[in-house]
XYZ file of C-alpha atoms in Angstrom:
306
model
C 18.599 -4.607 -0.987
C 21.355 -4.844 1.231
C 20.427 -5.582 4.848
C 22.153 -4.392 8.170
C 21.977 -5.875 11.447
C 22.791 -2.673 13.556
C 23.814 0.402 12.206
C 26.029 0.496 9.426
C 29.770 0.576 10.205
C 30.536 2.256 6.990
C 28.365 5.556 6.721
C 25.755 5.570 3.922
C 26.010 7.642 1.661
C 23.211 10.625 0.998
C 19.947 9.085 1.913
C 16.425 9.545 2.454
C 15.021 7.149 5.717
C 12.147 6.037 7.173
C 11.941 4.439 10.743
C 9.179 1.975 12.347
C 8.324 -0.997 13.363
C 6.672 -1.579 9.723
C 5.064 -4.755 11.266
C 2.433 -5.820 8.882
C 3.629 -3.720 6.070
C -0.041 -2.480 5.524
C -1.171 -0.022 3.224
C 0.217 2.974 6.032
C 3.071 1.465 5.962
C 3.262 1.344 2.255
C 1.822 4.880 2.092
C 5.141 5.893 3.981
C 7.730 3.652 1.741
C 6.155 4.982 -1.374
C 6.564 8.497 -0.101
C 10.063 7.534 1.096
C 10.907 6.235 -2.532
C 9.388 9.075 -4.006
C 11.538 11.280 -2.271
C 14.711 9.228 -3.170
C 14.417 9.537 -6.584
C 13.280 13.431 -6.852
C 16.249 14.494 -4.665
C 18.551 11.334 -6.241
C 19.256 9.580 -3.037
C 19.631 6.213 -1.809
C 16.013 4.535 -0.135
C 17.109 3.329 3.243
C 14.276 2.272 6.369
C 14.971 1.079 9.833
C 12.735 -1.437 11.838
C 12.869 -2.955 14.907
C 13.043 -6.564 16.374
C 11.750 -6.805 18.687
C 8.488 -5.009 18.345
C 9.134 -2.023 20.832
C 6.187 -2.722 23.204
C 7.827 -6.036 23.936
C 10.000 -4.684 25.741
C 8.480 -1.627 27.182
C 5.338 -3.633 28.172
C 5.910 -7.267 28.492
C 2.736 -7.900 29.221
C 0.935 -6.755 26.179
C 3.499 -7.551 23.832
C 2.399 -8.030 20.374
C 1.771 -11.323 18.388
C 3.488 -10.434 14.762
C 1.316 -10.073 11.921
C 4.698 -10.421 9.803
C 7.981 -11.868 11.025
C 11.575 -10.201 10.562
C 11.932 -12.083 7.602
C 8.615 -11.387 6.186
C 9.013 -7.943 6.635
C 11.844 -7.298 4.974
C 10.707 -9.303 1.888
C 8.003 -7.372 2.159
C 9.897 -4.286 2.000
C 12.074 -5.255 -0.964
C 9.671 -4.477 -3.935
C 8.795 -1.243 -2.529
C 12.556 0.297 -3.712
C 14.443 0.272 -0.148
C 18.024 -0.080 -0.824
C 19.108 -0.212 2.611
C 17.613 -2.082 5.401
C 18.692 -1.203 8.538
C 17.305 -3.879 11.616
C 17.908 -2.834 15.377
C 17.419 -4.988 17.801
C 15.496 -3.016 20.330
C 16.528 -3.479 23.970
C 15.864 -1.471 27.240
C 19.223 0.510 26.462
C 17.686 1.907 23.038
C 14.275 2.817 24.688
C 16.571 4.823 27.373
C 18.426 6.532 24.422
C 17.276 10.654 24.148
C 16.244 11.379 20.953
C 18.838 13.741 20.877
C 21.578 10.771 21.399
C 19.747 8.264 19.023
C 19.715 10.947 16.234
C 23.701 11.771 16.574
C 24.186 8.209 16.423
C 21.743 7.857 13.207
C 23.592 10.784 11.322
C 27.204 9.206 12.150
C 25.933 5.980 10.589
C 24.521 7.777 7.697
C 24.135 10.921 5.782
C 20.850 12.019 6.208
C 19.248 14.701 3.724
C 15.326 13.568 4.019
C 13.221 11.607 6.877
C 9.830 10.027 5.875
C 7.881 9.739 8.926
C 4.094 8.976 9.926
C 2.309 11.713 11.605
C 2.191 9.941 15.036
C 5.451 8.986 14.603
C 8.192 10.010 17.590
C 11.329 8.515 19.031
C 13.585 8.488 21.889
C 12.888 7.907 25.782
C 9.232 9.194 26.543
C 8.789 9.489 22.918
C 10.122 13.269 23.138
C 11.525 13.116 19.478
C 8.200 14.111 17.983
C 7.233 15.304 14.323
C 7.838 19.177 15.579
C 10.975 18.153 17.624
C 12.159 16.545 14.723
C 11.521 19.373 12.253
C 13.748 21.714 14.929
C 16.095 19.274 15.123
C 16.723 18.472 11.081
C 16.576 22.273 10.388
C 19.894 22.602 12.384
C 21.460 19.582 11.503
C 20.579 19.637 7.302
C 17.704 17.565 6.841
C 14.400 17.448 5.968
C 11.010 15.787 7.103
C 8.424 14.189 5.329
C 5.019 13.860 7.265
C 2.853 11.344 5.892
C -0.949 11.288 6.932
C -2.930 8.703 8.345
C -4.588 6.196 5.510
C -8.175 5.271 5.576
C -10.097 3.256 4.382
C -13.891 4.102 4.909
C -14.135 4.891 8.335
C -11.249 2.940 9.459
C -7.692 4.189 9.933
C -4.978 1.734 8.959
C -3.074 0.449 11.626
C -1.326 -2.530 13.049
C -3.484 -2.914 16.143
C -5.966 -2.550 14.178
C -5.002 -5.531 11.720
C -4.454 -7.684 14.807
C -7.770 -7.539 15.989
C -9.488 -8.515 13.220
C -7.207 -11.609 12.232
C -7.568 -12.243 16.166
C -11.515 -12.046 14.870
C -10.958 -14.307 12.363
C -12.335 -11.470 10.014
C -9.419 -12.165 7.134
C -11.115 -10.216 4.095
C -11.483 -6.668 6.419
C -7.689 -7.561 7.958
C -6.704 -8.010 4.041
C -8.275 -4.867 2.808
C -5.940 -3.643 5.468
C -2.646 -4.976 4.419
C -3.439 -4.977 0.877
C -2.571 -8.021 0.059
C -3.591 -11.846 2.145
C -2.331 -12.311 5.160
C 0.295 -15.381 5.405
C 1.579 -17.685 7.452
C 4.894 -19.487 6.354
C 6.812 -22.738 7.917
C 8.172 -25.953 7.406
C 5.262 -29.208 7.003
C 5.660 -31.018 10.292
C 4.314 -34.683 11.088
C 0.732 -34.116 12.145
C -1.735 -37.082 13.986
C -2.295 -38.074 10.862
C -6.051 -37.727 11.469
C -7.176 -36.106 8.032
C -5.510 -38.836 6.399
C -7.523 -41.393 8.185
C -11.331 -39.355 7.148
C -9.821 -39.422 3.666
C -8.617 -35.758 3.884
C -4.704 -35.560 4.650
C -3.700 -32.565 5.431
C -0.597 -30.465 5.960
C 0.373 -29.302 9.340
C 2.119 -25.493 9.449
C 4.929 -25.213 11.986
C 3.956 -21.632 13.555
C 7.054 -19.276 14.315
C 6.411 -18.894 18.298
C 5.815 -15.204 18.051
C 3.798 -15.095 14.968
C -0.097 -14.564 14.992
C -2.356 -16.883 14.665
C -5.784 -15.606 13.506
C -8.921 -16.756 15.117
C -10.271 -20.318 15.439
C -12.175 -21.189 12.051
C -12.194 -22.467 9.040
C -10.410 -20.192 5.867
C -10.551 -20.635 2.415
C -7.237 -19.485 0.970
C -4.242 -20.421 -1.123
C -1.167 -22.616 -0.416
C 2.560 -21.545 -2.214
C 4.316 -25.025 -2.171
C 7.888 -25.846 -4.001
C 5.108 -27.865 -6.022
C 2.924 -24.779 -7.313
C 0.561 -22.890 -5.668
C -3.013 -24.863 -4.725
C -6.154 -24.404 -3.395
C -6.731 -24.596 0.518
C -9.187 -25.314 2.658
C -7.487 -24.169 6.234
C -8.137 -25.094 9.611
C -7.320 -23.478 12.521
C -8.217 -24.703 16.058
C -8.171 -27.410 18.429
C -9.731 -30.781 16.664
C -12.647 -30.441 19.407
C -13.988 -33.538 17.572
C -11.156 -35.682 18.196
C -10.737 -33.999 22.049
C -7.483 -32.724 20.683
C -5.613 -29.750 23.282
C -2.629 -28.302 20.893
C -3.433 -25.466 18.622
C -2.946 -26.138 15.110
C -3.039 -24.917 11.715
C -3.719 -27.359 8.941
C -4.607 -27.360 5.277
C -6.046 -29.212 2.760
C -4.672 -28.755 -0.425
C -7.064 -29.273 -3.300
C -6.137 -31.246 -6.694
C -2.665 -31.653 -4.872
C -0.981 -35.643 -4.471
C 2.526 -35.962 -3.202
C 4.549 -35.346 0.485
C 5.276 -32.478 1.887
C 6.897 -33.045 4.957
C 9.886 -30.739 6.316
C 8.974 -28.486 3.294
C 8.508 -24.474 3.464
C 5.044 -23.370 2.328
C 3.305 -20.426 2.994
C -0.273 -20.449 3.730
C -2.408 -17.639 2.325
C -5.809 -16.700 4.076
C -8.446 -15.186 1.671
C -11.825 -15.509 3.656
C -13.602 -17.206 6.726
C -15.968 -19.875 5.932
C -17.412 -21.115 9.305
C -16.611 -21.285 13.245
C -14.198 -24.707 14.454
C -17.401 -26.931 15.277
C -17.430 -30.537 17.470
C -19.281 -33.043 14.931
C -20.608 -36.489 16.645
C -18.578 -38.827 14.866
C -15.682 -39.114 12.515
C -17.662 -39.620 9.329
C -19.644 -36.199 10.448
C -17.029 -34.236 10.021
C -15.454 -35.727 6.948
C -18.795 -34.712 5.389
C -18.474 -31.065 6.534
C -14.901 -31.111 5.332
C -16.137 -32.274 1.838
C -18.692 -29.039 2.165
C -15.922 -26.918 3.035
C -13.781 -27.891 0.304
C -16.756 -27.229 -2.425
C -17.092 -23.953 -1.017
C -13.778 -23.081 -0.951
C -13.350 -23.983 -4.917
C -16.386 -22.001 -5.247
C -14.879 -18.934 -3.727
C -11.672 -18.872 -5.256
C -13.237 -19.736 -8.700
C -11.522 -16.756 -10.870
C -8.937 -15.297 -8.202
């Protein structure tokens, strides 16, 4: 997959496209990519998709801007598997949310040759969001290509979307938020120096270096899965304040089980399968090393046979 910051200088050639913000990559999103790809290959054309960074409402609303359930870079991996070819990122700034979707589109079909769009059914694009699904029909009609509308997905009475995914990490409700994304949600960074604390209950743990825009789901205790450059262990996570310890700072920490070794200022990613139990305040130091010791049983018990 060949990725392009901005549009491409050198026109692509015939190509089917999908735009969005793709943040999360969740089974909508995938619903769209796998229509995209289908389309691709029945009409032989390259697989190309365009996201944003970043998110949109960033920048129209400040104020409720978006934590990201996946980061530019987890996106596109993300992405990869599902048969784009060409990954187009554009940085989205108050002079592309003033663009008509009459401009952005001339400046999309320079950049590329455009015979199919793949396209959600909310989806629209330009200033005040004029470039709906039915301008867009209009529009391709005249200049030789077609769109592909792909319908909401569901799953019982839910519709899959981002927002959607947010709250319930922001819940701390991982297994619904996973059945969501189809797959765990992660959290990847470098192993930074930590208070040492776990060490000193007999429980050393390894402290994840957050991105500063990435979410962090809610306050808890996870079982889940840790992908070192060692393997891939058992993990009982914590994330939260240390309200035991009168810690302030925000953390996220695991314990990785049947694991001996350092690794500091090493990338891991942090998989979260399920919520065990709320952050609690124990009494004492030796309190809470027994409820750690509780937490790690269960989490062996729950990921027995995943």
């Amino acid at each position: 997959m060949r990725i392009h910051f901005g549009l491409p200088a050198d026109r692509l050639g015939p190509s089917a496209l999908a735009i969005g913000s793709f943040d999360g990559v969740h089974l909508g999103h995938r619903s769209v990519l796998e229509r995209l790809g289908a389309m691709a290959r029945s009409q032989d054309l390259q697989a190309a998709c365009i996201t944003f960074d970043p998110h949109p409402r960033c920048v129209l609303d400040p104020a409720n801007c978006p934590a990201q359930i996946t980061t530019l870079e987890e996106r596109l991996q993300l992405v990869r598997p599902l048969g784009v070819r060409e990954a187009i990122v554009l940085e989205f700034t108050p002079s592309l949310a003033a663009l008509t979707a009459e401009v952005f589109m001339e400046r999309l079909l320079a950049a590329a040759d455009l015979r199919c769009l793949v396209v959600g059914y909310d989806f629209a694009l330009g200033r005040a969001r004029a470039g709906n699904v039915d301008w867009l029909r209009a529009h391709g009609a005249e200049h030789g290509y077609g769109v592909e509308v792909v319908e909401p997905v569901r799953l019982g009475d839910r519709e899959v979307h981002s927002s959607e995914v947010r709250r319930l990490l922001t819940l701390g409700e991982a297994e619904m938020a996973n059945r969501l994304l189809g797959r765990e949600f992660a959290m990847a960074g470098l192993v930074e120096p930590g208070d040492r604390i776990g060490r000193g209950i007999g429980w050393p743990t390894v402290n994840l270096a957050v991105p500063p825009t990435k979410l962090v789901p809610g306050r808890g205790i996870y079982a889940g899965w840790a992908d070192t450059p060692h393997g891939t262990f058992q993990a009982a996570i914590s994330v939260g304040y240390r309200p035991t310890f009168h810690k302030t700072e925000l953390r996220v920490e695991a314990y990785l089980l049947d694991f001996t070794g350092d690794l500091y200022q090493q990338r891991i990613e942090l998989r979260f399968v399920a919520r065990l139990r709320d952050e609690a305040q124990y009494p004492d130091a030796s309190s809470l090393s027994a409820q750690i010791a509780r937490d790690v049983e269960e989490t062996r018990r729950m990921l027995r046979g995943r």
